[in-house]
Coordinates of C-alpha atoms and ligand atoms in Angstrom, one line a residue:
M1 CA 83.6 107.1 86.3
T2 CA 85.5 108.9 83.7
N3 CA 89.1 108.9 83.6
E4 CA 89.5 112.4 84.4
E5 CA 87.5 111.7 87.8
A6 CA 89.6 108.5 88.5
M7 CA 93.0 110.5 88.1
Q8 CA 91.5 113.0 90.5
L9 CA 90.6 110.6 92.8
A10 CA 94.5 109.4 92.3
L11 CA 95.8 112.5 92.7
K12 CA 94.1 112.7 96.3
L13 CA 95.7 109.6 97.5
A14 CA 99.2 110.7 96.6
M15 CA 98.6 114.0 98.3
K16 CA 98.4 111.6 101.3
G17 CA 102.0 110.5 101.0
S18 CA 103.4 114.2 101.0
G19 CA 106.4 114.5 102.9
Y20 CA 106.7 110.9 104.3
V21 CA 107.7 109.8 100.9
N22 CA 110.1 112.6 100.0
P23 CA 112.7 112.8 97.6
N24 CA 110.2 109.9 95.9
P25 CA 107.3 110.9 93.8
R26 CA 103.5 111.2 95.6
V27 CA 101.4 108.7 93.4
G28 CA 98.1 107.3 93.5
A29 CA 96.6 104.4 91.8
V30 CA 93.1 103.3 91.1
L31 CA 92.1 99.9 89.9
L32 CA 88.9 100.2 88.0
R33 CA 86.5 97.3 86.3
D34 CA 83.8 98.6 84.1
G35 CA 84.6 102.6 85.1
K36 CA 83.4 100.9 88.9
I37 CA 86.4 101.4 91.7
I38 CA 87.8 97.9 92.8
S39 CA 90.4 99.0 95.0
T40 CA 93.1 102.3 95.5
G41 CA 96.5 102.7 97.0
W42 CA 99.4 104.8 97.4
H43 CA 103.1 105.1 98.2
K44 CA 103.1 105.6 101.5
K45 CA 106.5 106.0 102.5
F46 CA 110.4 106.5 101.0
G47 CA 111.5 103.1 100.2
A48 CA 107.6 101.4 101.1
P49 CA 105.8 99.5 98.1
H50 CA 104.8 102.1 95.2
A51 CA 101.1 102.5 94.7
E52 CA 100.6 100.5 91.9
R53 CA 101.2 97.5 94.1
E54 CA 99.0 98.7 97.0
A55 CA 96.2 98.8 94.7
I56 CA 96.7 95.9 93.2
K57 CA 97.1 94.3 96.6
N58 CA 94.1 96.2 98.2
A59 CA 91.8 94.5 95.0
E60 CA 91.4 90.8 96.8
I61 CA 90.6 89.3 93.3
E62 CA 92.1 86.6 91.3
D63 CA 91.4 88.0 87.5
F64 CA 92.8 91.2 86.9
S65 CA 91.9 90.8 83.2
D66 CA 89.1 92.9 82.7
T67 CA 90.6 95.7 85.0
T68 CA 92.3 99.2 84.3
L69 CA 94.6 100.7 86.4
L70 CA 94.9 104.5 86.9
V71 CA 98.1 106.2 88.2
N72 CA 99.4 109.6 88.0
L73 CA 102.9 108.5 87.2
E74 CA 104.4 106.2 84.6
P75 CA 104.8 102.9 86.4
C76 CA 108.7 102.0 87.2
S77 CA 110.1 99.5 84.7
H78 CA 113.6 99.6 87.3
Q79 CA 114.8 97.9 90.2
G80 CA 115.1 100.7 92.8
K81 CA 114.3 99.8 96.8
T82 CA 111.0 97.9 95.4
P83 CA 111.0 95.7 92.1
P84 CA 109.9 96.9 89.1
C85 CA 105.6 98.0 89.1
T86 CA 105.6 97.1 85.2
E87 CA 106.6 93.6 86.4
L88 CA 103.4 93.2 88.2
I89 CA 100.9 95.0 86.0
I90 CA 102.3 92.3 82.9
E91 CA 102.2 89.2 85.5
K92 CA 98.8 90.2 86.7
K93 CA 97.5 90.7 83.0
I94 CA 95.9 93.8 83.8
K95 CA 94.3 95.1 80.4
K96 CA 94.7 98.8 80.2
V97 CA 96.6 101.6 81.9
I98 CA 96.1 105.3 82.2
I99 CA 98.7 107.7 83.1
G100 CA 99.1 111.0 84.3
M101 CA 102.4 111.7 83.3
L102 CA 106.0 110.0 82.2
D103 CA 108.3 109.3 84.8
P104 CA 111.1 112.1 84.7
N105 CA 113.6 109.6 86.1
P106 CA 115.7 109.1 83.3
E107 CA 115.8 105.4 84.5
V108 CA 112.3 105.1 83.7
N109 CA 111.1 108.1 81.2
G110 CA 109.1 106.3 78.7
K111 CA 110.4 102.9 79.1
G112 CA 107.7 101.9 81.7
V113 CA 105.2 102.7 78.7
Q114 CA 107.0 101.0 76.2
A115 CA 107.2 97.6 78.4
L116 CA 103.7 97.8 79.1
R117 CA 102.7 98.1 75.5
D118 CA 105.4 95.6 74.6
A119 CA 103.2 93.1 76.7
G120 CA 100.3 94.1 74.8
I121 CA 98.8 96.2 77.4
E122 CA 97.1 99.2 76.3
V123 CA 98.3 102.1 77.5
I124 CA 96.8 105.9 77.3
T125 CA 99.0 108.5 78.6
D126 CA 98.5 112.2 79.6
V127 CA 95.3 112.3 81.5
C128 CA 95.0 115.7 83.2
K129 CA 98.7 115.9 83.0
N130 CA 99.3 119.6 84.1
E131 CA 97.8 118.4 87.3
C132 CA 100.0 115.5 87.8
Q133 CA 103.1 117.7 86.7
W134 CA 102.3 120.3 89.3
L135 CA 101.9 117.4 92.0
N136 CA 105.4 116.2 91.4
R137 CA 107.2 119.3 90.6
F138 CA 109.6 119.2 93.7
F139 CA 110.3 115.4 92.5
T140 CA 110.8 116.3 89.2
K141 CA 113.3 119.3 89.7
H142 CA 115.3 116.9 91.9
I143 CA 115.7 113.8 89.9
R144 CA 116.3 116.1 87.1
T145 CA 119.0 118.3 88.8
G146 CA 120.5 116.8 92.0
S147 CA 118.7 119.9 93.3
P148 CA 115.9 121.2 95.8
Y149 CA 113.0 123.0 94.7
I150 CA 112.9 126.4 96.5
I151 CA 109.6 128.1 97.5
L152 CA 109.6 131.4 99.1
K153 CA 106.7 131.7 101.3
V154 CA 105.7 135.6 102.0
A155 CA 103.3 136.4 104.3
Q156 CA 102.6 140.5 103.7
S157 CA 100.4 143.3 104.1
L158 CA 99.0 144.9 100.9
N159 CA 101.9 147.2 100.7
G160 CA 104.3 144.6 100.4
C161 CA 105.8 144.6 104.2
I162 CA 106.3 141.2 106.1
A163 CA 106.5 143.2 109.5
S164 CA 105.8 146.6 110.9
S165 CA 109.2 148.6 111.9
T166 CA 109.5 147.7 115.1
G167 CA 110.1 143.6 113.5
K168 CA 106.9 142.5 114.5
S169 CA 105.4 140.1 111.9
K170 CA 104.1 136.9 113.4
W171 CA 100.3 137.5 112.8
I172 CA 99.8 139.5 109.5
T173 CA 97.4 136.8 107.7
G174 CA 94.7 135.0 108.9
Q175 CA 94.2 131.4 110.6
E176 CA 93.3 129.9 106.9
S177 CA 96.6 131.2 105.3
R178 CA 98.1 129.7 108.5
K179 CA 96.7 126.7 108.2
K180 CA 98.0 126.9 104.3
V181 CA 101.4 127.2 105.1
H182 CA 101.0 123.9 107.6
Q183 CA 100.1 122.2 104.4
L184 CA 103.1 123.6 102.9
R185 CA 105.5 122.5 105.7
S186 CA 104.3 119.1 106.0
E187 CA 105.1 118.8 102.3
V188 CA 108.3 120.2 102.2
D189 CA 111.8 118.4 103.6
A190 CA 112.9 121.9 105.4
V191 CA 111.6 125.5 106.1
I192 CA 114.7 128.0 106.3
I193 CA 114.3 131.3 108.3
G194 CA 116.9 134.0 109.5
K195 CA 118.3 135.0 112.3
R196 CA 115.9 138.3 112.9
T197 CA 112.8 136.1 112.2
A198 CA 114.1 133.7 115.1
S199 CA 114.6 136.3 117.4
F200 CA 111.6 138.4 116.7
D201 CA 108.7 135.8 116.4
D202 CA 110.2 132.3 117.6
P203 CA 108.1 130.5 115.6
K204 CA 107.6 126.6 116.1
L205 CA 108.0 125.7 112.3
T206 CA 106.1 122.7 113.2
V207 CA 103.0 121.4 111.3
R208 CA 99.9 122.0 113.7
A209 CA 97.1 122.9 111.8
V210 CA 97.1 120.0 110.1
E211 CA 98.2 116.2 110.3
G212 CA 101.3 115.5 108.6
R213 CA 105.3 115.0 109.5
N214 CA 107.4 118.4 110.5
P215 CA 110.2 119.0 108.3
I216 CA 113.8 120.2 109.3
R217 CA 114.0 123.5 110.6
V218 CA 116.9 125.4 109.5
I219 CA 118.2 128.9 110.9
F220 CA 120.7 131.1 109.0
D221 CA 122.2 132.6 112.4
T222 CA 125.9 133.6 110.8
E223 CA 127.3 134.7 113.9
L224 CA 125.5 132.4 115.9
S225 CA 124.1 134.9 118.3
L226 CA 120.5 133.5 118.7
P227 CA 119.8 132.5 122.6
L228 CA 119.9 129.4 123.3
S229 CA 116.3 129.7 125.0
L230 CA 114.9 129.8 121.4
T231 CA 112.1 127.2 120.7
N232 CA 113.6 125.8 118.2
F233 CA 116.4 124.8 120.4
I234 CA 114.7 123.7 123.4
D235 CA 111.2 122.0 122.1
S236 CA 111.1 118.2 121.7
E237 CA 111.6 118.8 117.8
R238 CA 115.1 120.2 118.4
T239 CA 117.0 117.8 116.7
K240 CA 115.2 118.8 114.0
T241 CA 116.8 121.9 114.0
V242 CA 120.0 123.2 112.3
V243 CA 122.0 126.5 112.5
C244 CA 124.2 127.5 109.6
C245 CA 126.6 129.7 110.5
K246 CA 129.7 131.3 109.2
K247 CA 132.7 128.4 108.9
E248 CA 135.1 130.2 111.2
L249 CA 132.2 129.6 114.3
E250 CA 132.6 125.6 113.5
H251 CA 134.6 125.0 116.5
T252 CA 133.6 127.3 119.2
R253 CA 131.8 126.6 122.4
K254 CA 128.6 128.2 121.3
A255 CA 128.7 125.5 118.7
E256 CA 129.7 122.5 120.9
T257 CA 126.8 123.7 123.1
L258 CA 124.2 123.7 120.5
R259 CA 125.8 120.3 119.4
V260 CA 125.3 118.6 122.7
A261 CA 121.7 120.1 122.7
G262 CA 120.9 117.8 120.0
I263 CA 121.0 120.4 117.2
K264 CA 123.1 120.1 113.9
V265 CA 125.8 122.9 113.4
V266 CA 126.4 123.5 109.6
P267 CA 129.4 125.8 108.7
C268 CA 129.0 127.7 105.8
E269 CA 130.7 130.7 103.3
T270 CA 130.0 134.5 103.7
N271 CA 129.4 136.5 101.2
R272 CA 131.0 140.2 100.8
N273 CA 128.8 141.5 103.3
G274 CA 129.3 138.9 105.7
F275 CA 126.1 137.1 105.1
I276 CA 125.7 133.2 104.9
E277 CA 126.4 132.8 101.1
V278 CA 122.8 131.1 100.1
G279 CA 123.9 128.7 97.3
D280 CA 126.4 127.3 100.0
A281 CA 123.9 126.7 102.4
I282 CA 121.7 125.0 100.2
S283 CA 124.3 122.7 98.9
N284 CA 125.6 121.8 102.4
L285 CA 122.1 121.1 103.5
T286 CA 121.5 119.0 100.4
K287 CA 124.5 117.0 100.6
I288 CA 123.4 116.1 104.6
Y289 CA 120.0 115.6 103.9
N290 CA 119.3 114.7 100.0
L291 CA 116.6 117.7 100.2
S292 CA 114.1 117.6 97.3
V293 CA 112.2 121.0 98.2
I294 CA 112.7 124.1 100.8
M295 CA 110.6 126.6 101.6
V296 CA 112.0 130.1 102.7
E297 CA 109.7 131.3 105.7
G298 CA 111.4 135.1 106.0
G299 CA 113.1 137.6 106.4
A300 CA 113.5 140.0 104.4
K301 CA 117.0 139.7 103.8
I302 CA 116.8 135.9 103.7
F303 CA 114.1 136.7 100.9
S304 CA 116.5 139.0 98.9
S305 CA 119.4 136.6 99.1
F306 CA 117.4 133.9 97.3
L307 CA 116.2 136.2 94.6
E308 CA 119.5 137.3 94.0
S309 CA 121.1 133.8 93.8
N310 CA 118.7 133.1 91.4
L311 CA 117.5 130.3 93.2
V312 CA 113.8 130.4 93.7
D313 CA 111.7 127.9 92.0
E314 CA 108.4 129.3 93.3
L315 CA 106.4 132.0 95.0
Q316 CA 103.7 131.4 97.7
L317 CA 102.4 134.8 98.0
F318 CA 99.6 135.4 101.1
T319 CA 98.3 139.1 101.1
A320 CA 96.5 140.5 103.9
P321 CA 94.1 143.3 103.5
I322 CA 96.1 145.6 105.5
I323 CA 98.6 148.5 105.0
I324 CA 101.3 148.8 107.3
G325 CA 103.1 151.9 106.9
N326 CA 107.0 152.4 107.2
G327 CA 107.2 148.3 107.3
I328 CA 109.8 146.3 106.6
N329 CA 109.4 145.4 102.6
A330 CA 109.6 141.6 101.7
F331 CA 112.2 142.3 98.9
G332 CA 113.5 145.6 100.3
N333 CA 117.1 144.1 100.9
L334 CA 117.0 143.5 96.8
T335 CA 119.4 145.7 94.8
T336 CA 117.5 145.5 91.7
D337 CA 116.7 149.0 90.5
S338 CA 115.6 149.3 87.2
L339 CA 113.1 147.5 85.7
E340 CA 115.1 145.5 83.6
E341 CA 116.5 143.7 86.1
A342 CA 113.6 143.0 88.0
K343 CA 112.8 139.3 89.4
Q344 CA 110.2 137.6 87.0
F345 CA 107.4 135.2 87.6
S346 CA 104.3 134.1 86.1
L347 CA 101.2 133.4 88.0
V348 CA 99.8 130.0 88.4
Y349 CA 97.2 130.1 90.9
A350 CA 95.2 132.7 92.7
T351 CA 92.3 132.5 95.6
K352 CA 91.5 133.4 98.7
T353 CA 92.6 132.1 102.1
G354 CA 89.9 133.3 104.2
K355 CA 90.6 137.5 104.5
D356 CA 93.8 136.9 102.4
F357 CA 95.0 136.9 99.0
Y358 CA 96.6 133.7 97.8
I359 CA 99.0 133.7 94.8
I360 CA 101.3 131.1 93.6
L361 CA 103.9 132.4 91.4
R362 CA 106.7 130.5 89.4
K363 CA 110.2 131.1 87.8
I364 CA 109.5 131.8 84.0
E365 CA 113.1 131.2 83.0
K366 CA 113.5 127.4 83.1
D367 CA 110.3 125.0 82.5
Y368 CA 111.4 121.9 84.6
Y369 CA 107.5 120.6 84.2
S370 CA 107.3 120.0 80.6
N371 CA 108.7 117.7 77.7
F372 CA 108.8 114.8 80.3
Ligands
AOF1 C1 105.9 104.3 90.3 N1 105.2 103.9 91.5 O1 104.4 105.0 93.7 C2 106.6 105.3 92.8 C3 107.6 105.5 91.7 O2 113.4 103.1 95.2 P1 112.1 103.1 94.8 O3 111.6 101.3 94.4 O4 111.4 103.5 95.5 O5 111.9 103.4 93.1 C4 111.9 105.1 93.2 C5 111.4 105.7 91.9 O6 110.6 104.7 91.6 C6 111.3 106.8 91.7 O7 112.6 107.6 91.5 C7 110.5 107.3 90.7 O8 111.2 107.2 89.4 C8 109.8 105.8 90.8 N2 108.5 106.5 91.8 N3 107.2 104.8 90.7 O9 105.8 103.3 89.5 C9 105.1 105.1 92.9 N4 106.9 106.0 93.9
ZN2 ZN1 107.1 101.7 90.8

């Protein structure tokens, strides 16, 4: 097995921690001897042992002196909720360590590699670096800025509509795209929708098409006007439902009724249009839930507000091969009139999900992913 092949396996193992480890990174480790796998491990849950410890524990061997440990993130050298991985690697006398990327956590960044080298261990870095950085882009932004990584997920028609003029939008894209969306939900800490999407579609916003844990569901309902019969207010996951409303409504009967039902009400500032100030909502939510990644699922008003606030890190765009005449444009509420003002993105990935196009883009202004 080559280093690259083993790193691909480590990345796959790391993915298994999606959602469960947040805001920690997703990490997988492979222990090799003569290019053959001895054991594997991954970081399973926030606060649980790190990937390297899992792989070493699973090895069931006494002598590690001719083994190579491969891991997608630099082994930690600090005492966190768990002891430093570098200490265990040194104690076990592992011969060689192969790393995908340095840990962007300032407490570790480069110190893990140094500790290993100081102990005479051979260290190779940057194997499949781009893929490793991509996998932990949420962690990287959060540990560096304290703010969550924000993804806009848009399911649209060929002509950029997310709903017909009557507001119906539930089934624009196909089953495979929806499966991908469920996968994304399992990776993020929270999903956000607006009042219109909540009342027209009444979506469950849970993870069903794949295995994984459900995110928190946030609904922006400035005036608290949504009916109490909404699925997100009555289903078994309702304690994971959060409503952001204008701060004047914090102590009203409607807010109290929601709270009694187990729903969290988060009062927020409003902007000059009387709509929730997205920056304030995100910082309030982050204070309560320490969010490292959020996915915004619509509709047009919310998409536009997030773009206008320059809060978007990534677009996940699902385009169905249909045309909806006179529909609701995904970004129709944006007030960028000239090309100079246009929001710019760079293409990361493009493929098909079933009959739909699937495109991932990210903002180009600030590069959180390099130089670590
Ligand atoms: C590793 N391997 O599998 C992970 C690492 O609070 P703790 O002890 O869980 O430490 C969390 C920090 O450790 C996290 O911010 C990141 O820097 C690193 N995560 N490191 O060697 C792992 N999950
Ligand atoms: Zn560690």
